[in-house]
XYZ file of C-alpha atoms in Angstrom:
502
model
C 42.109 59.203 27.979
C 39.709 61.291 25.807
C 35.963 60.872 25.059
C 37.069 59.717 21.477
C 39.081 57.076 23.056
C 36.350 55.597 25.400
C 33.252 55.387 22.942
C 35.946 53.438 20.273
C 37.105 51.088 23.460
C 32.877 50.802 24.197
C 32.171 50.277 20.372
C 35.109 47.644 20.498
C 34.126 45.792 24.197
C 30.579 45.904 22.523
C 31.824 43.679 19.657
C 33.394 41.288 22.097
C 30.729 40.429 24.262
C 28.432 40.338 20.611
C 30.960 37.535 19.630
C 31.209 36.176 23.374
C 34.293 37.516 24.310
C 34.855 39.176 27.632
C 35.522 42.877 27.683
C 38.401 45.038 27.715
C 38.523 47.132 31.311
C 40.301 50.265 32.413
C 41.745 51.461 35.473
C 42.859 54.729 36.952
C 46.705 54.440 37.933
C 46.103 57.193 40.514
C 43.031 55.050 42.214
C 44.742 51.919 41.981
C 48.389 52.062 43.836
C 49.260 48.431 43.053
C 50.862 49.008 39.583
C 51.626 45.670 39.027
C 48.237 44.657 38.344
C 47.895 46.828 35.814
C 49.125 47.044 31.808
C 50.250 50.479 30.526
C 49.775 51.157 26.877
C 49.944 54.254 24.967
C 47.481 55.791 22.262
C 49.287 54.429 19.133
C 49.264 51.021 20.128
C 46.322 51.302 21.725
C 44.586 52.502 18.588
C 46.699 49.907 16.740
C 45.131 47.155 18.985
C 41.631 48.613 18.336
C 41.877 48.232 14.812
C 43.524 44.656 14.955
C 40.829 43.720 17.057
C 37.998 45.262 14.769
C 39.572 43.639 12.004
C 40.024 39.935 13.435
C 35.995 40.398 14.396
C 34.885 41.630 10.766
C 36.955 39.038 9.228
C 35.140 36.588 11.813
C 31.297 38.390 10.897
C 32.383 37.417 7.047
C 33.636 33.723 7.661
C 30.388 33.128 10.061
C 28.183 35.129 6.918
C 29.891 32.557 4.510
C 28.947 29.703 6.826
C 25.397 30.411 6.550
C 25.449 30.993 3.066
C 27.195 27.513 2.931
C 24.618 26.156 5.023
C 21.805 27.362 3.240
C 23.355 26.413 0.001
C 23.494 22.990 0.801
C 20.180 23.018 2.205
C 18.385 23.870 -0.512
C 20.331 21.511 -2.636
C 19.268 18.495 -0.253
C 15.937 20.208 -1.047
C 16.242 19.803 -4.512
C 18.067 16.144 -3.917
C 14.665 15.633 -1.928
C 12.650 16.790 -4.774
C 13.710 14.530 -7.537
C 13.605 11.670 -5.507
C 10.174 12.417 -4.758
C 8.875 13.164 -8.232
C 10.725 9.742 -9.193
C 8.899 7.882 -6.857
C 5.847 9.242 -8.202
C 6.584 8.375 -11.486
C 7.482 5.284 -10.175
C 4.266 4.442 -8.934
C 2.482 5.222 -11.690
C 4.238 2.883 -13.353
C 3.374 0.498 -11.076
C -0.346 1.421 -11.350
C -0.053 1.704 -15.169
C 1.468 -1.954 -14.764
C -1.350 -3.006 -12.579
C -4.272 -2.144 -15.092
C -2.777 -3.960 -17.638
C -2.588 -7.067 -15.346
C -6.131 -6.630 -14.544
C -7.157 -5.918 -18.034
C -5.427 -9.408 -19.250
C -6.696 -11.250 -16.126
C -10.308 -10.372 -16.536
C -10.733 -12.410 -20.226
C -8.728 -15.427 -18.218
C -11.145 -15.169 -14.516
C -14.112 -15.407 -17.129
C -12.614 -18.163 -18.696
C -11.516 -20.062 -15.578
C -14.987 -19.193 -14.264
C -17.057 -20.948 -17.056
C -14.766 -24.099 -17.220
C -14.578 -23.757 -12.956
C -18.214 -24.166 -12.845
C -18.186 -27.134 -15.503
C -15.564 -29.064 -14.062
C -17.584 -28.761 -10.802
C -20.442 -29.562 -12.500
C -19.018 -32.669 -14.164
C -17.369 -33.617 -10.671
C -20.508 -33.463 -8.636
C -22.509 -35.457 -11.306
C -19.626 -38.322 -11.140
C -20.309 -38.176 -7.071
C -24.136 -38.726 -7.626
C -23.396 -41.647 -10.264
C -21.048 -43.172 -7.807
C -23.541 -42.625 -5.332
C -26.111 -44.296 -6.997
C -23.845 -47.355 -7.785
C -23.132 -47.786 -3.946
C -27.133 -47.620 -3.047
C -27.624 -50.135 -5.762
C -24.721 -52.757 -4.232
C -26.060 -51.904 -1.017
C -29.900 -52.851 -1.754
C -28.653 -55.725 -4.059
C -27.154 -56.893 -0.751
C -29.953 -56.053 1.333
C -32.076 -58.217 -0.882
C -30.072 -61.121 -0.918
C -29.884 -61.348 3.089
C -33.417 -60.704 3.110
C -34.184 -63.446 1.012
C -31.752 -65.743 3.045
C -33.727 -64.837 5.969
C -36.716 -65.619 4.812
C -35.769 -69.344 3.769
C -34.416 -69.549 6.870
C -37.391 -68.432 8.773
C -39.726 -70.805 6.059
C -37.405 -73.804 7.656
C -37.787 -72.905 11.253
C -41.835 -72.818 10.412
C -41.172 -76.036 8.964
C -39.392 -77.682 12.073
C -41.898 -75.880 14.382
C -44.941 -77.876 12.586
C -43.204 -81.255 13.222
C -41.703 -80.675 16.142
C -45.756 -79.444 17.512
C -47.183 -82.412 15.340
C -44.322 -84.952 17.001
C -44.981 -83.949 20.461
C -48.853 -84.026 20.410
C -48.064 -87.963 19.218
C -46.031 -88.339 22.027
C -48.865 -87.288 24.550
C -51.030 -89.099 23.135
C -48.828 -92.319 23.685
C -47.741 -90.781 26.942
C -51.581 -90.884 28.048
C -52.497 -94.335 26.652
C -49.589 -95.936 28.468
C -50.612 -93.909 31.420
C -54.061 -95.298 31.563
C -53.058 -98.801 30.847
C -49.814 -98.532 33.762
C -53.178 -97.318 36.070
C -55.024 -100.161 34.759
C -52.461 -102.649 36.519
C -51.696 -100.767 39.435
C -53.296 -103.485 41.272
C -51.186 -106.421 39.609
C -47.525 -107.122 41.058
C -45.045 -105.965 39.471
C -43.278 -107.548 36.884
C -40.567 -107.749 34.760
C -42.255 -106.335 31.676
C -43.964 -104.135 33.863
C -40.428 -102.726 34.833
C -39.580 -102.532 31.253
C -42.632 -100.251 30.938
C -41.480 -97.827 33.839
C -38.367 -97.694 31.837
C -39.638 -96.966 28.763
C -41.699 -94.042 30.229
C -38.778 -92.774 32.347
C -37.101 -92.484 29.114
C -40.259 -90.570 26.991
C -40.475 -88.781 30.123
C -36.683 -87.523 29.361
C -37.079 -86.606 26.077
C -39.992 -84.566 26.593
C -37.952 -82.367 28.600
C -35.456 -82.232 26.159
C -38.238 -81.628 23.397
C -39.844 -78.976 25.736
C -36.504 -76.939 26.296
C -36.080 -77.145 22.574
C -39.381 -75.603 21.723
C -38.846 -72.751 24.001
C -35.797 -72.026 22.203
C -37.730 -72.220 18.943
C -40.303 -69.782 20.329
C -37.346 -67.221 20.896
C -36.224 -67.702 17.167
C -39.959 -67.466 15.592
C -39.632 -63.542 17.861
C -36.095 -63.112 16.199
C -37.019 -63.602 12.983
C -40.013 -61.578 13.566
C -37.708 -59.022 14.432
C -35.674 -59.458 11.223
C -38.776 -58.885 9.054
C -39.715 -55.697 10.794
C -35.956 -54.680 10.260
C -36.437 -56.028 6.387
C -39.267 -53.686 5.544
C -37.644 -50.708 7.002
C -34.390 -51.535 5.246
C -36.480 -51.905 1.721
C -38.470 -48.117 2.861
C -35.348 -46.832 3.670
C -33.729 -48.320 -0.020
C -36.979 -46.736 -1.996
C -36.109 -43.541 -0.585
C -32.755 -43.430 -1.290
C -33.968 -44.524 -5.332
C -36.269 -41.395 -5.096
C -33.953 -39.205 -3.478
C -31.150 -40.140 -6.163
C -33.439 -39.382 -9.440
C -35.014 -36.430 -7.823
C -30.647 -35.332 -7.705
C -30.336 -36.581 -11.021
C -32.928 -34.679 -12.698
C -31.710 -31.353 -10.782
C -28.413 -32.250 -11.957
C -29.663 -32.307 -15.468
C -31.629 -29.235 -14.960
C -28.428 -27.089 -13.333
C -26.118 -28.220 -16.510
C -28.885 -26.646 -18.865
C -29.442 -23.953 -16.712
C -25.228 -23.608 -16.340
C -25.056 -24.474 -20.434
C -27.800 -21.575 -21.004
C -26.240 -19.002 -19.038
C -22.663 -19.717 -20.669
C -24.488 -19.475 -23.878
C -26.154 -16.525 -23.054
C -23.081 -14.799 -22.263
C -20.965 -15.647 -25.129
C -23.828 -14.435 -27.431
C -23.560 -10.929 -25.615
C -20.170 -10.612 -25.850
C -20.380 -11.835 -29.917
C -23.268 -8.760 -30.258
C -20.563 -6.665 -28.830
C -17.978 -7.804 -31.310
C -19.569 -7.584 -34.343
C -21.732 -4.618 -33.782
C -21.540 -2.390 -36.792
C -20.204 0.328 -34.031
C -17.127 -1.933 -33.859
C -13.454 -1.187 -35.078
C -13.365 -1.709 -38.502
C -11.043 -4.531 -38.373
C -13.140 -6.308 -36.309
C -16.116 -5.859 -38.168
C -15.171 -7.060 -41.178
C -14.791 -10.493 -39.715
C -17.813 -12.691 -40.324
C -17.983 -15.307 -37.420
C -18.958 -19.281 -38.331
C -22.566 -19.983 -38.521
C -23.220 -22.840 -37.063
C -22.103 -24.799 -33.889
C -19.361 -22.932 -30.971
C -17.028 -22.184 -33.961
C -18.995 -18.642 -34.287
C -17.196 -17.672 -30.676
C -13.283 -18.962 -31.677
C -12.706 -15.045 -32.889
C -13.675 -14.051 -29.628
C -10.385 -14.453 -27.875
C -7.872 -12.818 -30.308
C -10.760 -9.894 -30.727
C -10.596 -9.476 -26.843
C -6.948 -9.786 -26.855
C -6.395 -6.726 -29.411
C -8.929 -4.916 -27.494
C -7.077 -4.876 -24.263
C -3.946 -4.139 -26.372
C -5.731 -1.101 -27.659
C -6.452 -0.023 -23.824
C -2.765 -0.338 -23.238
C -2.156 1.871 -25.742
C -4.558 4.513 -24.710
C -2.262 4.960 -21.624
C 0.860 5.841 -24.303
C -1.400 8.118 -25.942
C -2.730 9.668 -22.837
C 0.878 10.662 -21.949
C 2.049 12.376 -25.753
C -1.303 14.225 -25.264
C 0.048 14.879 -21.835
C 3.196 16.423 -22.628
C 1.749 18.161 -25.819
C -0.678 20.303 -23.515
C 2.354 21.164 -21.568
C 4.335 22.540 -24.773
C 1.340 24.564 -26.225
C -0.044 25.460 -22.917
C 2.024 25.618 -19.930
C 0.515 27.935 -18.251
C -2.127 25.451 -17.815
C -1.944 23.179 -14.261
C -0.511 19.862 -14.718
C -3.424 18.030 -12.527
C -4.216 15.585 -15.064
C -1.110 14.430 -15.389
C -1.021 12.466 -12.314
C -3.977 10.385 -12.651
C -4.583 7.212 -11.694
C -4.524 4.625 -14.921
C -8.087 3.533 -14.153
C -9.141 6.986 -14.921
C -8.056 7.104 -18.691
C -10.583 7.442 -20.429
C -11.403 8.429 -24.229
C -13.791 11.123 -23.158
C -11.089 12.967 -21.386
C -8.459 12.348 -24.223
C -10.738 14.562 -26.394
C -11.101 16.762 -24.475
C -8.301 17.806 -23.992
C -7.599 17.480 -27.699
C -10.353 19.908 -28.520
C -8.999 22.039 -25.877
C -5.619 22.035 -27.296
C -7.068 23.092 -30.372
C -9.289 25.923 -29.676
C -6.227 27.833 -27.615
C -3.615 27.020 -30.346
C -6.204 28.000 -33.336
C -5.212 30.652 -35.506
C -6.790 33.010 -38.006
C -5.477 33.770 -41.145
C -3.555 36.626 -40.248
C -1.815 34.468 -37.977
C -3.582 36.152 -34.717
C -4.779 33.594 -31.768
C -8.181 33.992 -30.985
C -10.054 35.025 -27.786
C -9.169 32.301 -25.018
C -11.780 30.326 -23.775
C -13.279 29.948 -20.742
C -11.636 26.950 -19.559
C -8.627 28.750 -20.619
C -8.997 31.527 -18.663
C -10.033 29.449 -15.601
C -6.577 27.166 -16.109
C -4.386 30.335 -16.001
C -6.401 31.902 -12.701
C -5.554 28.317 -11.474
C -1.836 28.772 -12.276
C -2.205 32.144 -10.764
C -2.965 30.950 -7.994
C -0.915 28.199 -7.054
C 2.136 30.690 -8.230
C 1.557 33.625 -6.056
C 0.026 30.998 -3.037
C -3.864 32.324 -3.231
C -6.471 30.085 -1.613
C -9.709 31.772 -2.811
C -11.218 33.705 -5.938
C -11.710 36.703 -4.484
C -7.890 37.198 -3.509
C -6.719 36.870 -6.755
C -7.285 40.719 -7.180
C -5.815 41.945 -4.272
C -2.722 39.825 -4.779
C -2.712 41.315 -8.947
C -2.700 44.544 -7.218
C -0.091 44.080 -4.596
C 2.324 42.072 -7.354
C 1.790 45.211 -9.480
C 2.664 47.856 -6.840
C 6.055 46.151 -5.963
C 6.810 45.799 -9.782
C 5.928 49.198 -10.021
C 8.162 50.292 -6.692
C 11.568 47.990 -8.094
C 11.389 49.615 -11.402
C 11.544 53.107 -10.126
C 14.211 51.696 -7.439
C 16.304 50.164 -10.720
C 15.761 53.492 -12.889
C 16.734 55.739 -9.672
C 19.703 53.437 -9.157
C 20.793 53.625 -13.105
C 20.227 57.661 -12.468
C 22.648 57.924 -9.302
C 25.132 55.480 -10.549
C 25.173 57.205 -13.594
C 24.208 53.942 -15.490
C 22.539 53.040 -18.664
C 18.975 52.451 -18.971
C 19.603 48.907 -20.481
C 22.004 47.715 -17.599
C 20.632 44.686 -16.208
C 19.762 44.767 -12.222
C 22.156 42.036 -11.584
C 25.100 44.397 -12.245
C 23.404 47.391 -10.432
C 23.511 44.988 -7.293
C 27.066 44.617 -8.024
C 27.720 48.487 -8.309
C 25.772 48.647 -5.208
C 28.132 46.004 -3.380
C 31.401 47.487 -4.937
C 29.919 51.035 -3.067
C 29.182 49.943 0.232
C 32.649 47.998 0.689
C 34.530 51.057 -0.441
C 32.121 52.964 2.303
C 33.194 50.230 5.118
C 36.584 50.127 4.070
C 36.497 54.742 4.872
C 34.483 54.022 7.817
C 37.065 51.578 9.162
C 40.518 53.907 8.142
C 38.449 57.338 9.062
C 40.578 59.234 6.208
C 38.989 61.252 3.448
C 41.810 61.011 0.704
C 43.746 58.245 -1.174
C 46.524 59.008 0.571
C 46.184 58.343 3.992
C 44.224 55.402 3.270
C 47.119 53.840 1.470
C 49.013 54.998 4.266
C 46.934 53.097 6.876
C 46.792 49.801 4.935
C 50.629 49.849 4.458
C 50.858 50.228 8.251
C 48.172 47.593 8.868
C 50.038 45.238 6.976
C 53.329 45.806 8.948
C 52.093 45.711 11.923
C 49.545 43.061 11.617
C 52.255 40.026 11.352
C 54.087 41.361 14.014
C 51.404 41.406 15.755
C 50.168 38.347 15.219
C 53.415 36.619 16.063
C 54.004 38.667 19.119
C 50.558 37.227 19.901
C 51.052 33.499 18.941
C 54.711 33.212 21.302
C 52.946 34.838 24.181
C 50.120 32.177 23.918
C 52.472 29.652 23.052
C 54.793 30.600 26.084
C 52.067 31.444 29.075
C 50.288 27.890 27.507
C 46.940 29.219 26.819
C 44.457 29.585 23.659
C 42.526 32.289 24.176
C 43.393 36.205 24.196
C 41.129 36.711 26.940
C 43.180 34.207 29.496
C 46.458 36.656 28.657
C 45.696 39.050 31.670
C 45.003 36.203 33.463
C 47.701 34.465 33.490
C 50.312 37.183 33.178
C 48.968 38.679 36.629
C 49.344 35.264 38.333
C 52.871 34.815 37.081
C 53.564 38.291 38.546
C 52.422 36.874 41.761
C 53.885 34.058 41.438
C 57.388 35.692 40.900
C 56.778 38.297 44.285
């Protein structure tokens, strides 16, 4: 076949394997003597082939382009989906954080509150411990006493018995001696009965002064016990005296901490009350004479406190209308400030920004803004920046310059476009895009049909769309029939059927 031919079938194969299709080959019938192997076709339906082929792969190139776009579209709506959510949870925490100041602000009247009656509860409790303290020292030395002066009557009546019992037993020797002498004195005489009587009657003294002996040995061991006891008395009455100086030393420190406690409580209160009804007060406030005499002067404390913190609360409204005023009559102003934490309002600030808002909306009386200020001009280099993505100063320039050139290159693209198109000045660019579009599909529609006039083109369409179907059905029973899915596994399939049938 001719050159033409072969660099249309090579434009074609190179399509296929773009799309991942296997290639179309060709054989010489005179080098390749097995004819059955081969499929004959001549130029029209070769041709016709070509441009079914080209077709079926542009019309595949547009579905795949509309896929992307699809993709991308959706995309940058989960982008967007992503963005709300994510500006919602801010605002969502700073609610949270707004929610959390107040909290704090009402808590912090209430911990000084619970602190003052904290420490005088546990003030109060720990003086009822000492008290009942004190009571059980005095029960205990009141019983102390008592035992001690049961011990000592005891001990005065084992003195008592000792002294008889010493005076009893010196008799007793004495008698013991005399009849001693006088039983020597007839140790010469026979014995008789009244001199048997007398054995007798010393056997028996003899008895009892064992008896009388054991019995003063265990008196000896009580006069050491009760020795003991008195040694154990006066420590007991050292130990009670310095338990009585030990509990008024607590008592008087207990009297001196509640003064001390009472003083600093006082101390406190009158602070605050100077605060309150300082002449720089709110007016409201002011006005309100506190008692003179006695804790009554501090009852207008609480509700002044109270509408204080309600005040603060409000601050935080008023920090957000100033908010979203400076965003009307400045935009082009950054929005930092609007995502500050609660505990950062502040009066100051709200000022500010009010004086701010003032001196770049000011007007004189021919209706003309004035010169911006500084801070202006440093909130729209700021925007500047963050819109055209500069990270220093000294790139702003540059990037001025380089945004300038391409404005200046797109508006002689758009007036050279309005020029060729034969367009008028005031067409917008989104329908010189359109023009553009309309142009080059019209120019790959004649690159596709190769024809110069009307004609032939509507020649080549009406033939396209008579052959196409046939095509295509032609197509669809030969897959259906050889049982494959693919146009590539036709050849295939058809050559193995030939040898099948040999």
């Amino acid at each position: 076949f001719s050159q033409q031919e072969q660099l249309e079938w090579d434009d074609v194969n190179k399509r296929l394997q773009h799309h991942g299709f296997k290639p179309v080959f060709f054989a010489d019938p005179v080098e390749n003597r097995n004819l059955s192997d081969l499929v004959l076709l001549d130029k029209k339906s070769a041709g016709e082939i070509r441009t079914t082929l080209r077709t079926m792969l542009t019309d595949s190139d547009r579905r795949q382009t509309l896929i992307q776009e699809l993709i991308k579209s959706n995309n940058q709506l989960k982008e967007e989906a992503h963005g709300h959510k994510s500006r919602a949870a801010q605002h969502s925490d700073r609610a949270i954080k707004l929610e959390g100041l107040l909290d704090a602000l009402k808590t912090r009247i209430q911990d000084l509150e619970d602190g003052c009656l904290g420490k005088a509860v546990q003030q109060l409790s720990h003086t009822q411990q000492l008290q009942w303290e004190k009571q059980e020292a005095q029960k205990l030395s009141r019983a102390l006493e008592q035992e001690l002066s049961k011990q000592k009557k005891e001990a005065a009546q084992l003195q008592r018995k000792l002294y008889f019992t010493t005076k009893e037993e010196e008799r007793r020797l004495a008698r013991q001696n005399q009849a001693f002498k006088d039983i020597c004195n007839k140790v010469s005489r026979q014995n008789s009965p009244a001199d048997q009587q007398v054995l007798d009657v010393i056997e028996f003294y003899e008895t009892k002064m064992t008896q009388l002996m054991d019995e003063l040995s265990s008196n000896v061991s009580s006069c050491v016990l009760s020795k003991a006891y008195q040694d154990q008395q006066k420590e007991s009455k050292s130990q009670i005296e310095a338990l009585m100086r030990e509990m008024e030393r607590l008592k008087q420190e207990l009297e001196t901490r509640c003064v001390c406690v009472r003083a600093c409580v006082h101390s406190l209160l009158m602070e605050i009350n100077a605060v309150v009804t300082n002449s720089d007060a709110p007016f409201w406030l002011h006005r309100q004479r506190p008692s003179s005499m006695g804790l009554n002067k501090f009852e207008a404390l609480v509700p002044t406190l109270e509408m204080w913190a309600q005040q603060l609360h409000l601050l935080k409204d008023l920090q957000k209308g100033l908010n979203k005023l400076t965003g009307r009559l400045t935009p082009w102003q950054t929005g930092e400030g609007d995502h500050r934490p609660a505990e950062e309002v502040k009066v100051e600030d709200m000022m500010l920004l009010v004086n701010t808002m003032l001196e770049n909306t000011a007007t004189d009386d021919e209706k003309v803004l004035r010169s911006p200020t500084r801070y202006t001009l440093g909130s729209m280099v700021s925007h500047f920046q963050k819109l055209f993505d500069v990270t220093s100063l000294s790139g702003v320039f540059p990037r001025m310059n380089e945004v300038y050139t391409r404005l200046g290159e797109m508006t002689n693209i758009m007036r050279n476009l309005q020029d060729i198109l034969q367009l008028d000045d005031r067409t917008p660019p989104a329908q010189v895009v359109n023009h553009v579009a309309r142009l080059a599909s019209s120019s790959r529609i004649h690159d596709l049909l190769g024809d110069d006039d009307i004609d032939s083109v509507i020649v080549k369409v009406r033939q396209h769309e008579e052959f196409f179907p046939a095509f295509h059905a032609l197509i669809v029973d030969i897959l259906q029939t050889l049982g494959v899915s693919n146009l590539d596994d036709i050849l295939p399939a058809l050559k193995s059927l030939k040898q099948t049938a040999r």
